Amino acid sequence: MPSPPATAARPAGWTAGRVTTLVIGGLLVLVSIGLLGIGGTALWVDLTQRDPAGYVTTDVHAFSTSGSALVTDPVELDSPGVGWLYSSVVLGEVRIRVTPAGSDSPVFVGIGPSNDVDRYLAGVNHTLISEFWGNQVQTIEGGATVSAPGTQDFWVASASGPEAQTLTWDPANGWWTVVVMNADGRRDIGVDTDLGATYPALLGIAIGSLVAGGIFLVGGALLIGGAIRRSRAPNGPGSGR
């Protein structure tokens, strides 16, 4: 008897299961890219951006005001979501350095609970630093300060004196505001300042992100490769299926 004509192999096609596998693999690869980026950045900062004292430090920024104070936006440490990046455990010790610009008058720098700072400067002309990295400021109109900052008892950390001043602080969770003033409370002040923190957990964050990113990348690649191979597998006589 003559042999029947061979049936052409046909592709297995993209089944719902294979499409799902491909999508999950793609998501894992995307997550891995983010984790590897975070880990690489953290590792670069830890290895190259620390000063000799071990602080990860910003560039120097210049701020000035014709009012009585330079004030940062309130900062919440250990806030929900990504706020863990600004928790006291992650930050380690915080350092603020200020150098008076064009003046020999004693300068004051302090950190206080935001509510207490707001009450102290209520009705006082001052400048709000709304975005430190971009030097964005906002003028708050008002009168003169009623008392010198050193007379207040709500500061959790402060430093004052002529020339450059360095403030260090072991942060705690909550809402905090940084204030820079002339030590006698008079108007008109200009300073050059930088911020730093020890970030003791930075290397651990870098290594953990890199390891997790590598695992997600391998897992995603295996899922994508498996889905593609199965979709190309022959489905017919002699295929073994």
Tab-separated table of C-alpha atoms in Angstrom:
chain	number	residue	atom	x	y	z
A	1	MET	CA	0.000	0.000	0.000
A	2	PRO	CA	1.302	3.474	-0.763
A	3	SER	CA	2.255	5.560	2.262
A	4	PRO	CA	-0.143	8.385	3.087
A	5	PRO	CA	1.151	11.850	2.274
A	6	ALA	CA	3.091	13.471	5.114
A	7	THR	CA	1.141	16.045	7.065
A	8	ALA	CA	2.896	19.406	7.303
A	9	ALA	CA	3.908	20.346	10.805
A	10	ARG	CA	1.971	23.284	12.133
A	11	PRO	CA	3.036	25.651	14.907
A	12	ALA	CA	1.616	25.134	18.335
A	13	GLY	CA	0.427	28.763	18.401
A	14	TRP	CA	0.013	31.222	21.250
A	15	THR	CA	-2.317	29.697	23.770
A	16	ALA	CA	-3.716	31.657	26.697
A	17	GLY	CA	-1.259	29.975	29.037
A	18	ARG	CA	1.726	30.903	26.916
A	19	VAL	CA	0.589	34.510	26.538
A	20	THR	CA	0.186	34.716	30.313
A	21	THR	CA	3.662	33.275	30.807
A	22	LEU	CA	5.120	35.801	28.363
A	23	VAL	CA	3.390	38.712	30.101
A	24	ILE	CA	4.561	37.609	33.544
A	25	GLY	CA	8.100	37.207	32.221
A	26	GLY	CA	8.010	40.698	30.737
A	27	LEU	CA	6.800	42.169	34.023
A	28	LEU	CA	9.572	40.425	35.915
A	29	VAL	CA	12.148	41.848	33.498
A	30	LEU	CA	10.738	45.361	33.942
A	31	VAL	CA	10.862	45.017	37.737
A	32	SER	CA	14.415	43.728	37.503
A	33	ILE	CA	15.489	46.770	35.485
A	34	GLY	CA	14.165	49.060	38.224
A	35	LEU	CA	15.825	47.072	41.004
A	36	LEU	CA	19.140	46.909	39.148
A	37	GLY	CA	18.977	50.675	38.560
A	38	ILE	CA	18.317	51.353	42.252
A	39	GLY	CA	21.043	48.954	43.328
A	40	GLY	CA	23.586	50.345	40.886
A	41	THR	CA	22.858	53.939	41.895
A	42	ALA	CA	23.026	53.117	45.599
A	43	LEU	CA	26.319	51.282	45.128
A	44	TRP	CA	27.776	54.183	43.128
A	45	VAL	CA	26.725	56.680	45.809
A	46	ASP	CA	28.117	54.515	48.616
A	47	LEU	CA	31.476	54.017	46.929
A	48	THR	CA	32.055	57.451	45.373
A	49	GLN	CA	29.930	60.123	47.073
A	50	ARG	CA	30.977	59.821	50.715
A	51	ASP	CA	33.257	62.466	52.173
A	52	PRO	CA	36.192	61.571	54.454
A	53	ALA	CA	33.893	61.693	57.489
A	54	GLY	CA	31.598	59.068	55.941
A	55	TYR	CA	28.687	61.354	55.040
A	56	VAL	CA	26.846	61.209	51.732
A	57	THR	CA	26.732	64.936	51.033
A	58	THR	CA	24.911	67.236	48.616
A	59	ASP	CA	26.539	70.017	46.650
A	60	VAL	CA	26.718	73.440	48.303
A	61	HIS	CA	23.593	75.560	47.748
A	62	ALA	CA	23.318	79.309	48.346
A	63	PHE	CA	20.211	80.862	49.922
A	64	SER	CA	19.433	84.367	51.159
A	65	THR	CA	16.491	86.339	52.473
A	66	SER	CA	15.653	89.919	53.404
A	67	GLY	CA	13.404	88.479	56.085
A	68	SER	CA	14.300	86.982	59.442
A	69	ALA	CA	14.767	83.303	58.607
A	70	LEU	CA	15.399	80.659	55.994
A	71	VAL	CA	13.035	77.748	56.594
A	72	THR	CA	12.689	74.363	54.882
A	73	ASP	CA	9.402	72.740	54.023
A	74	PRO	CA	8.329	70.356	56.801
A	75	VAL	CA	9.829	66.904	56.266
A	76	GLU	CA	8.139	63.759	57.557
A	77	LEU	CA	10.586	61.029	58.485
A	78	ASP	CA	9.343	57.438	58.120
A	79	SER	CA	6.218	58.460	56.208
A	80	PRO	CA	4.015	55.805	54.504
A	81	GLY	CA	4.977	54.355	51.123
A	82	VAL	CA	8.525	55.182	50.023
A	83	GLY	CA	8.981	57.181	53.231
A	84	TRP	CA	11.071	54.341	54.635
A	85	LEU	CA	13.905	55.841	52.562
A	86	TYR	CA	13.789	58.790	54.962
A	87	SER	CA	13.450	56.828	58.171
A	88	SER	CA	15.840	57.366	61.033
A	89	VAL	CA	17.280	53.866	60.537
A	90	VAL	CA	18.161	54.462	56.885
A	91	LEU	CA	19.435	58.035	57.279
A	92	GLY	CA	21.787	57.423	60.178
A	93	GLU	CA	23.292	60.638	61.544
A	94	VAL	CA	22.275	63.846	59.739
A	95	ARG	CA	24.661	66.756	59.228
A	96	ILE	CA	23.872	70.332	58.158
A	97	ARG	CA	26.670	72.815	57.466
A	98	VAL	CA	26.051	76.539	56.989
A	99	THR	CA	28.534	79.300	56.195
A	100	PRO	CA	27.449	82.945	56.382
A	101	ALA	CA	27.832	84.693	53.031
A	102	GLY	CA	29.172	88.251	53.162
A	103	SER	CA	28.641	88.744	56.887
A	104	ASP	CA	30.587	88.206	60.114
A	105	SER	CA	27.443	88.108	62.258
A	106	PRO	CA	26.854	84.953	64.294
A	107	VAL	CA	24.548	82.506	62.549
A	108	PHE	CA	22.041	80.059	64.033
A	109	VAL	CA	20.893	76.740	62.534
A	110	GLY	CA	18.351	74.539	64.271
A	111	ILE	CA	15.985	71.624	63.757
A	112	GLY	CA	12.631	71.691	65.486
A	113	PRO	CA	9.176	70.095	65.383
A	114	SER	CA	7.325	71.664	62.463
A	115	ASN	CA	4.350	72.764	64.584
A	116	ASP	CA	6.612	74.615	67.044
A	117	VAL	CA	8.555	76.289	64.236
A	118	ASP	CA	5.315	77.388	62.589
A	119	ARG	CA	4.117	78.976	65.835
A	120	TYR	CA	7.472	80.696	66.403
A	121	LEU	CA	7.541	82.231	62.920
A	122	ALA	CA	3.826	82.969	62.627
A	123	GLY	CA	3.454	86.497	61.268
A	124	VAL	CA	7.211	86.815	60.695
A	125	ASN	CA	8.704	87.711	57.327
A	126	HIS	CA	10.841	84.769	56.187
A	127	THR	CA	11.784	82.703	53.149
A	128	LEU	CA	10.542	79.156	52.655
A	129	ILE	CA	12.931	76.786	50.840
A	130	SER	CA	10.323	74.772	48.976
A	131	GLU	CA	12.800	72.677	46.951
A	132	PHE	CA	16.380	72.412	48.176
A	133	TRP	CA	17.853	70.674	45.114
A	134	GLY	CA	16.516	73.278	42.691
A	135	ASN	CA	17.045	76.307	44.990
A	136	GLN	CA	13.317	77.096	44.801
A	137	VAL	CA	12.122	79.541	47.445
A	138	GLN	CA	8.940	81.360	48.433
A	139	THR	CA	8.715	84.627	50.373
A	140	ILE	CA	6.336	84.629	53.360
A	141	GLU	CA	5.343	88.187	54.207
A	142	GLY	CA	5.181	89.403	57.793
A	143	GLY	CA	6.889	91.449	60.484
A	144	ALA	CA	10.033	91.049	62.560
A	145	THR	CA	11.008	88.182	64.849
A	146	VAL	CA	9.945	88.720	68.450
A	147	SER	CA	12.883	86.879	70.005
A	148	ALA	CA	16.261	85.420	69.092
A	149	PRO	CA	16.143	81.735	68.088
A	150	GLY	CA	18.481	80.672	70.883
A	151	THR	CA	15.869	81.661	73.469
A	152	GLN	CA	13.483	78.953	72.233
A	153	ASP	CA	13.462	75.571	73.945
A	154	PHE	CA	11.887	73.378	71.254
A	155	TRP	CA	15.005	72.791	69.153
A	156	VAL	CA	16.065	69.136	69.093
A	157	ALA	CA	19.465	70.115	67.657
A	158	SER	CA	21.066	73.500	67.052
A	159	ALA	CA	24.365	75.284	66.535
A	160	SER	CA	25.259	78.962	66.556
A	161	GLY	CA	28.267	81.217	66.406
A	162	PRO	CA	30.420	83.237	64.048
A	163	GLU	CA	31.698	81.788	60.772
A	164	ALA	CA	30.762	78.286	59.588
A	165	GLN	CA	28.540	76.112	61.784
A	166	THR	CA	27.982	72.351	61.710
A	167	LEU	CA	24.876	70.736	63.169
A	168	THR	CA	24.620	66.965	63.649
A	169	TRP	CA	21.450	65.141	64.658
A	170	ASP	CA	20.333	61.570	65.281
A	171	PRO	CA	16.933	61.785	63.541
A	172	ALA	CA	13.647	60.584	64.958
A	173	ASN	CA	10.378	59.883	63.189
A	174	GLY	CA	7.953	62.782	62.890
A	175	TRP	CA	7.592	66.154	61.165
A	176	TRP	CA	10.703	68.361	61.265
A	177	THR	CA	11.764	71.782	59.950
A	178	VAL	CA	15.251	73.253	59.551
A	179	VAL	CA	15.680	76.963	60.344
A	180	VAL	CA	18.655	79.228	59.610
A	181	MET	CA	18.725	82.734	61.129
A	182	ASN	CA	21.007	85.416	62.414
A	183	ALA	CA	21.732	84.469	66.019
A	184	ASP	CA	20.290	87.783	67.262
A	185	GLY	CA	17.132	87.362	65.169
A	186	ARG	CA	17.658	90.410	62.971
A	187	ARG	CA	16.666	90.459	59.306
A	188	ASP	CA	18.810	89.828	56.211
A	189	ILE	CA	20.794	86.632	56.065
A	190	GLY	CA	22.616	84.714	53.375
A	191	VAL	CA	24.339	81.341	53.708
A	192	ASP	CA	26.007	78.588	51.738
A	193	THR	CA	24.816	75.210	52.957
A	194	ASP	CA	25.006	71.488	52.312
A	195	LEU	CA	23.173	68.470	53.714
A	196	GLY	CA	24.627	65.086	54.536
A	197	ALA	CA	23.746	61.781	56.172
A	198	THR	CA	25.729	58.654	57.003
A	199	TYR	CA	23.205	56.230	55.408
A	200	PRO	CA	24.603	53.135	57.165
A	201	ALA	CA	22.160	50.859	55.321
A	202	LEU	CA	23.049	52.135	51.850
A	203	LEU	CA	25.429	49.292	50.962
A	204	GLY	CA	22.901	46.712	52.152
A	205	ILE	CA	20.173	48.352	50.052
A	206	ALA	CA	22.495	48.307	47.039
A	207	ILE	CA	23.420	44.636	47.412
A	208	GLY	CA	19.849	43.551	48.153
A	209	SER	CA	18.473	45.440	45.139
A	210	LEU	CA	21.142	44.025	42.828
A	211	VAL	CA	20.578	40.447	44.012
A	212	ALA	CA	16.785	40.747	43.771
A	213	GLY	CA	17.087	42.411	40.374
A	214	GLY	CA	19.307	39.599	39.118
A	215	ILE	CA	16.863	36.947	40.338
A	216	PHE	CA	13.891	38.694	38.711
A	217	LEU	CA	15.852	39.140	35.477
A	218	VAL	CA	16.793	35.451	35.246
A	219	GLY	CA	13.266	34.361	36.143
A	220	GLY	CA	11.701	36.689	33.577
A	221	ALA	CA	14.127	35.610	30.853
A	222	LEU	CA	13.399	31.925	31.525
A	223	LEU	CA	9.637	32.489	31.317
A	224	ILE	CA	9.904	34.491	28.104
A	225	GLY	CA	12.278	31.970	26.522
A	226	GLY	CA	10.091	29.040	27.514
A	227	ALA	CA	6.953	30.644	26.095
A	228	ILE	CA	8.656	31.422	22.768
A	229	ARG	CA	10.150	27.934	22.420
A	230	ARG	CA	6.846	26.211	23.113
A	231	SER	CA	5.021	28.433	20.626
A	232	ARG	CA	7.457	27.357	17.904
A	233	ALA	CA	7.337	23.643	18.743
A	234	PRO	CA	5.900	21.483	15.912
A	235	ASN	CA	2.469	19.995	16.469
A	236	GLY	CA	1.917	17.053	14.180
A	237	PRO	CA	3.016	13.471	13.350
A	238	GLY	CA	6.523	12.810	14.463
A	239	SER	CA	6.546	15.696	16.874
A	240	GLY	CA	6.417	13.397	19.856
A	241	ARG	CA	3.384	15.214	21.236
